[in-house]
Coordinates of C-alpha atoms and ligand atoms in Angstrom, one line a residue:
M257 CA 1.2 42.0 38.8
L258 CA -1.0 40.8 36.0
R259 CA -0.3 37.3 34.8
E260 CA 0.7 37.2 31.1
K261 CA -1.8 35.9 28.7
N262 CA -1.5 32.4 27.3
L263 CA -0.6 32.0 23.6
L264 CA -2.8 29.6 21.6
S265 CA -1.3 28.3 18.3
I266 CA -3.7 27.1 15.6
I267 CA -2.1 24.9 13.0
V268 CA -3.6 24.5 9.6
P269 CA -2.2 22.0 7.0
V270 CA -2.9 23.3 3.5
F271 CA -2.7 21.4 0.2
N272 CA -4.4 23.0 -2.8
E273 CA -7.1 24.8 -0.9
E274 CA -7.4 28.0 -2.9
E275 CA -11.2 27.8 -2.9
S276 CA -11.5 27.6 0.9
I277 CA -8.4 29.2 2.3
T278 CA -9.6 32.8 2.3
E279 CA -12.8 31.9 4.2
T280 CA -10.8 29.7 6.6
V281 CA -8.5 32.6 7.4
R282 CA -11.5 34.9 7.9
R283 CA -13.2 32.4 10.3
L284 CA -10.0 31.9 12.3
L285 CA -9.3 35.6 12.6
A286 CA -12.8 36.1 13.8
L287 CA -12.2 33.4 16.4
R288 CA -9.0 35.2 17.4
D289 CA -10.9 38.5 17.9
K290 CA -13.5 36.7 19.9
L291 CA -10.9 35.2 22.2
S292 CA -8.8 38.3 22.4
Q293 CA -9.8 38.9 26.0
E294 CA -8.8 35.5 27.2
V295 CA -5.8 34.4 25.1
D296 CA -3.4 35.5 22.4
V297 CA -3.8 33.5 19.1
E298 CA -1.3 32.8 16.3
L299 CA -2.3 31.0 13.1
V300 CA 0.3 28.7 11.7
F301 CA -0.4 27.7 8.1
V302 CA 1.7 24.8 6.7
D303 CA 1.6 24.9 3.0
D304 CA 2.3 21.3 1.9
G305 CA 3.6 22.0 -1.5
S306 CA 0.3 23.4 -3.0
K307 CA 0.3 23.8 -6.7
D308 CA -2.5 26.3 -6.8
R309 CA -2.8 29.8 -5.5
S310 CA -3.1 28.8 -1.8
L311 CA 0.4 30.0 -0.9
S312 CA 0.2 33.3 -2.6
L313 CA -3.2 34.0 -1.1
L314 CA -1.8 33.2 2.4
R315 CA 1.2 35.3 1.7
S316 CA -0.8 38.4 0.9
I317 CA -2.8 37.9 4.1
A318 CA 0.4 37.4 6.2
E319 CA 1.9 40.6 4.9
Q320 CA -0.8 42.5 6.7
T321 CA -1.3 40.4 9.7
V322 CA 1.7 39.3 11.8
C323 CA -0.2 36.7 13.7
V324 CA -0.6 34.8 10.5
K325 CA 2.5 32.6 10.1
I326 CA 3.4 30.4 7.2
I327 CA 5.7 27.5 6.7
S328 CA 5.9 26.3 3.2
F329 CA 7.4 23.0 2.2
S330 CA 9.7 22.3 -0.7
R331 CA 7.2 19.8 -2.1
N332 CA 4.2 17.8 -1.0
F333 CA 5.1 15.7 2.1
G334 CA 1.6 14.7 3.2
H335 CA -1.0 15.8 5.7
Q336 CA 0.5 14.0 8.8
I337 CA 4.0 15.5 8.2
A338 CA 2.4 19.0 7.6
I339 CA 0.8 18.7 11.0
T340 CA 4.1 17.7 12.5
A341 CA 5.9 20.7 11.1
G342 CA 3.3 23.0 12.5
I343 CA 3.6 21.4 16.0
D344 CA 7.4 21.7 15.7
L345 CA 7.3 25.4 15.1
A346 CA 4.3 26.6 17.0
A347 CA 5.1 28.7 20.0
G348 CA 1.8 28.4 21.9
D349 CA 1.2 27.3 25.5
Y350 CA -1.7 25.4 23.8
V351 CA -1.6 24.1 20.3
A352 CA -4.7 23.2 18.2
V353 CA -4.8 21.5 14.8
I354 CA -7.6 22.0 12.3
D355 CA -8.0 21.2 8.6
A356 CA -8.2 24.0 6.0
D357 CA -11.5 22.9 4.5
L358 CA -13.8 24.0 7.4
Q359 CA -15.2 20.5 7.9
D360 CA -14.3 21.1 11.6
P361 CA -15.9 24.3 12.9
P362 CA -13.0 26.6 14.0
E363 CA -15.3 28.2 16.7
L364 CA -15.0 24.9 18.6
I365 CA -11.4 25.6 19.3
A366 CA -12.6 28.2 21.9
D367 CA -14.5 25.5 23.7
M368 CA -11.6 23.1 23.5
Y369 CA -9.3 25.8 25.0
R370 CA -11.7 26.5 27.9
M371 CA -12.1 22.8 28.5
A372 CA -8.4 22.3 28.6
L373 CA -8.1 25.0 31.2
T374 CA -10.2 23.0 33.5
G375 CA -7.4 20.5 33.8
F376 CA -6.9 18.5 30.6
D377 CA -3.8 18.1 28.4
V378 CA -5.6 16.9 25.2
I379 CA -9.1 17.7 24.0
Y380 CA -9.9 15.8 20.9
G381 CA -12.8 16.4 18.5
K382 CA -15.1 13.4 18.3
R383 CA -17.5 13.3 15.3
R384 CA -21.1 12.8 16.2
S385 CA -22.1 13.0 12.6
R386 CA -20.4 13.6 9.3
A387 CA -22.3 15.6 6.7
G388 CA -21.7 15.2 3.0
E389 CA -19.5 12.1 3.2
T390 CA -20.5 9.1 1.2
V391 CA -21.9 6.0 2.9
F392 CA -18.8 4.2 1.5
K393 CA -16.4 6.6 3.3
K394 CA -18.3 6.3 6.6
A395 CA -18.5 2.5 6.4
T396 CA -14.8 2.1 5.5
A397 CA -13.9 4.5 8.3
A398 CA -15.9 2.5 10.8
A399 CA -14.4 -0.8 9.7
F400 CA -10.9 0.7 9.8
Y401 CA -11.2 1.9 13.4
R402 CA -12.5 -1.4 14.5
L403 CA -9.6 -3.2 12.8
L404 CA -7.1 -0.7 14.2
N405 CA -8.3 -1.2 17.7
Y406 CA -8.1 -4.9 17.3
M407 CA -4.5 -4.6 16.0
C408 CA -3.1 -2.1 18.4
E409 CA -2.3 -2.3 22.1
I410 CA -3.2 1.3 22.7
D411 CA -6.8 2.6 22.5
I412 CA -7.4 4.9 19.6
P413 CA -10.7 6.6 20.0
S414 CA -13.0 5.9 17.1
D415 CA -14.5 8.8 15.1
T416 CA -11.7 11.1 15.8
G417 CA -9.5 12.8 13.3
D418 CA -6.7 15.3 13.7
F419 CA -8.9 18.1 15.1
R420 CA -7.6 18.5 18.6
L421 CA -6.0 20.8 21.1
M422 CA -2.9 19.9 23.1
S423 CA -1.0 21.5 26.0
R424 CA 2.6 22.5 25.8
K425 CA 3.5 19.4 27.9
V426 CA 1.9 17.1 25.3
V427 CA 3.5 19.1 22.4
E428 CA 6.9 18.7 23.9
A429 CA 6.4 15.0 24.3
F430 CA 5.0 14.7 20.7
K431 CA 8.1 16.4 19.4
Q432 CA 10.2 13.6 20.6
L433 CA 8.5 11.1 18.3
R434 CA 10.4 11.4 15.0
E435 CA 9.2 8.3 13.2
R436 CA 8.7 8.8 9.5
H437 CA 5.5 6.9 9.0
R438 CA 3.2 9.0 11.2
F439 CA -0.3 8.5 12.3
V440 CA -0.8 11.5 14.5
R441 CA -4.3 10.4 15.8
G442 CA -2.7 7.3 17.2
M443 CA 0.6 8.9 18.4
V444 CA -1.2 11.4 20.7
P445 CA -3.2 8.7 22.6
W446 CA 0.1 6.7 22.8
L447 CA 1.6 9.7 24.7
G448 CA -1.0 9.3 27.4
Y449 CA -1.8 12.4 29.6
K450 CA -5.2 13.5 30.6
A451 CA -7.5 13.6 27.5
A452 CA -11.2 14.3 27.0
P453 CA -13.4 14.3 23.9
L454 CA -15.5 17.2 22.6
E455 CA -18.3 15.9 20.5
Y456 CA -19.3 17.8 17.4
D457 CA -21.0 17.5 14.0
R458 CA -18.7 17.4 11.1
A459 CA -19.7 19.7 8.3
E460 CA -19.3 19.3 4.6
R461 CA -16.2 20.5 2.9
F462 CA -16.5 24.3 2.3
A463 CA -15.2 24.0 -1.2
G464 CA -12.9 21.8 -3.4
E465 CA -12.7 18.1 -3.0
T466 CA -11.1 15.7 -0.7
K467 CA -7.3 15.3 -0.9
Y468 CA -7.8 11.7 0.3
P469 CA -9.0 9.6 -2.7
F470 CA -9.6 5.9 -2.0
R471 CA -6.0 5.0 -2.9
K472 CA -4.5 7.4 -0.4
M473 CA -7.1 6.4 2.2
L474 CA -6.0 2.8 1.8
A475 CA -2.3 3.7 2.1
F476 CA -3.2 5.8 5.2
A477 CA -5.0 2.8 6.8
T478 CA -2.3 0.3 6.0
N479 CA 0.3 2.6 7.3
A480 CA -1.6 3.2 10.5
I481 CA -1.7 -0.6 11.2
L482 CA 1.9 -1.3 10.1
S483 CA 3.4 1.5 12.1
F484 CA 1.3 0.9 15.2
S485 CA 1.3 -2.8 15.5
S486 CA 3.4 -5.9 14.9
K487 CA 0.3 -8.0 15.1
P488 CA 0.3 -8.9 11.4
L489 CA 3.5 -10.8 12.1
T490 CA 2.0 -12.6 15.0
L491 CA -1.0 -13.4 12.9
A492 CA 1.4 -14.7 10.2
I493 CA 2.9 -17.1 12.7
R494 CA -0.5 -18.3 13.8
L495 CA -1.5 -18.9 10.2
G496 CA 1.7 -20.9 9.8
F497 CA 0.8 -23.1 12.7
L498 CA -2.7 -23.5 11.4
T499 CA -1.3 -24.6 8.0
I500 CA 1.1 -27.1 9.6
F501 CA -1.7 -28.5 11.7
T502 CA -4.0 -28.9 8.7
G503 CA -1.3 -30.6 6.8
I504 CA -0.5 -33.1 9.6
S505 CA -4.2 -33.9 10.2
G506 CA -4.7 -34.4 6.5
G507 CA -1.7 -36.7 6.4
I508 CA -2.9 -38.8 9.3
Y509 CA -6.4 -39.0 7.7
M510 CA -4.9 -40.2 4.4
L511 CA -2.8 -42.8 6.3
Y512 CA -5.8 -44.0 8.0
L513 CA -7.7 -44.3 4.8
K514 CA -4.9 -46.3 3.2
L515 CA -4.1 -48.6 6.0
F516 CA -7.5 -49.4 7.5
M517 CA -10.0 -48.6 4.8
N518 CA -7.9 -49.7 1.8
T519 CA -9.1 -46.7 -0.1
P520 CA -6.9 -45.3 -2.8
I521 CA -5.6 -41.8 -1.9
P522 CA -7.2 -39.0 -4.1
G523 CA -4.7 -37.9 -6.7
L524 CA -2.9 -35.1 -8.4
T525 CA -5.5 -32.4 -8.3
A526 CA -5.4 -32.1 -4.6
V527 CA -1.6 -32.0 -4.6
L528 CA -1.5 -29.2 -7.2
L529 CA -4.2 -27.3 -5.5
S530 CA -2.5 -27.3 -2.1
I531 CA 0.8 -26.3 -3.7
V532 CA -0.8 -23.3 -5.4
V533 CA -2.7 -22.2 -2.3
F534 CA 0.2 -22.5 0.1
S535 CA 2.6 -20.8 -2.3
G536 CA 0.2 -18.0 -2.3
V537 CA 0.1 -17.9 1.5
Q538 CA 3.9 -17.9 1.6
I539 CA 4.3 -15.1 -0.9
L540 CA 1.7 -13.1 1.0
L541 CA 3.6 -13.5 4.3
I542 CA 6.9 -12.6 2.8
G543 CA 5.2 -9.5 1.6
V544 CA 4.1 -8.7 5.2
V545 CA 7.6 -9.2 6.5
G546 CA 8.8 -7.1 3.5
E547 CA 6.6 -4.2 4.5
Y548 CA 8.2 -4.1 7.9
I549 CA 11.7 -4.3 6.4
A550 CA 10.8 -1.4 4.1
R551 CA 9.8 0.6 7.1
I552 CA 13.1 -0.2 8.9
F553 CA 14.9 0.9 5.7
E554 CA 13.0 4.2 5.6
E555 CA 13.6 4.8 9.2
I556 CA 17.3 3.9 9.2
K557 CA 18.1 6.4 6.5
G558 CA 17.3 9.1 9.0
R559 CA 16.3 11.7 6.5
P560 CA 14.5 14.9 7.8
L561 CA 10.8 14.5 7.9
Y562 CA 10.2 17.6 5.7
L563 CA 12.1 20.4 4.0
V564 CA 11.1 24.0 4.5
A565 CA 11.3 26.2 1.5
E566 CA 10.2 29.4 3.2
T567 CA 8.8 30.7 6.5
I568 CA 6.9 34.0 6.9
N569 CA 6.4 35.8 10.2
I570 CA 8.1 33.1 12.2
Ligands
UDP122 N1 -3.6 18.0 3.2 C1 -2.3 18.3 3.3 N2 -1.4 17.5 2.5 C2 -1.9 16.5 1.7 C3 -3.3 16.2 1.7 C4 -4.1 17.0 2.5 O1 -1.8 19.2 4.0 O2 -1.1 15.8 1.1 C5 -4.5 18.9 4.1 C6 -5.7 19.5 3.4 O3 -5.5 20.7 2.8 C7 -6.7 19.6 4.5 C8 -6.4 18.4 5.4 O4 -5.0 18.1 5.1 O5 -6.5 20.8 5.2 C9 -7.3 17.3 5.3 O6 -7.5 16.9 4.0 P1 -8.9 16.5 3.4 O7 -9.9 17.5 3.8 O8 -8.7 16.4 1.9 O9 -9.2 15.1 4.0 P2 -10.6 14.5 4.4 O10 -11.3 15.5 5.3 O11 -11.4 14.3 3.1 O12 -10.3 13.2 5.1
MG123 MG1 -11.6 17.4 4.8

């Protein structure tokens, strides 16, 4: 008897991508045709509360093509949550995630799939180069990954994004992680399993502009560190010890000056200055602790990660 063909789900988070979405669907359907001998393919589009025509464009495609499936959110929940929803609902034996803006070439999913069949559970895209991105974005990204790897116990490969393919085993494991502040590209390495990179050159955005302006990028980076590591708290304690040590050594030195050198102790300015500086340090550290408490608060509410307004072909 013939073994049944595998199913490959391709998840695409979509937020205001009306300019690229039609081309993205076209490229993905072409990939599906190309792979039709080897594996069945379903496309799962997660509309993350788009305010433009993205959803209606997708809907009209889905009406004619059953392998195009849509989950649409009740509002914008964010890229990482959109990916999560796709992973939750995808039925495939293998599940790939790709952005809607064609920065990651869809055709590579075929290579990822073939590589996975040779005995890997995760194949992640590793950017050899990134076209059309500013020097600033590249530099901040590099600094961010360095900092992240310093802060976290697990190894998060640098130059990777969310472009990856996972086996069902990994998908089932991933589905058990229900934390609210999600950093998918760190969560998957945390799961472990056998992973391998696939190097590629990242293209420019097909159309439209990035949905990650600097402000969002900063939030994304902060979130990654705070949700993956408690090292900031450890660093806070170290800073505390350092401060105490500085204070005590300063005190001893002053005592020495007074008792043995008969020098008058320098006055008010130094006192004021140190009060100001160390109040600053204290406020900052309370803020760090506060960030963790805010996360506990968010988590403890136990709200659903996302709300689905509509599903099509699922
Ligand atoms: N995206 C999303 N929700 C958001 C922001 C972005 O689903 O709140 C999607 C977006 O449509 C794209 C992907 O996430 O498919 C990556 O976004 P973008 O290309 O803007 O990020 P960049 O590549 O610039 O880092
Ligand atoms: Mg992009």
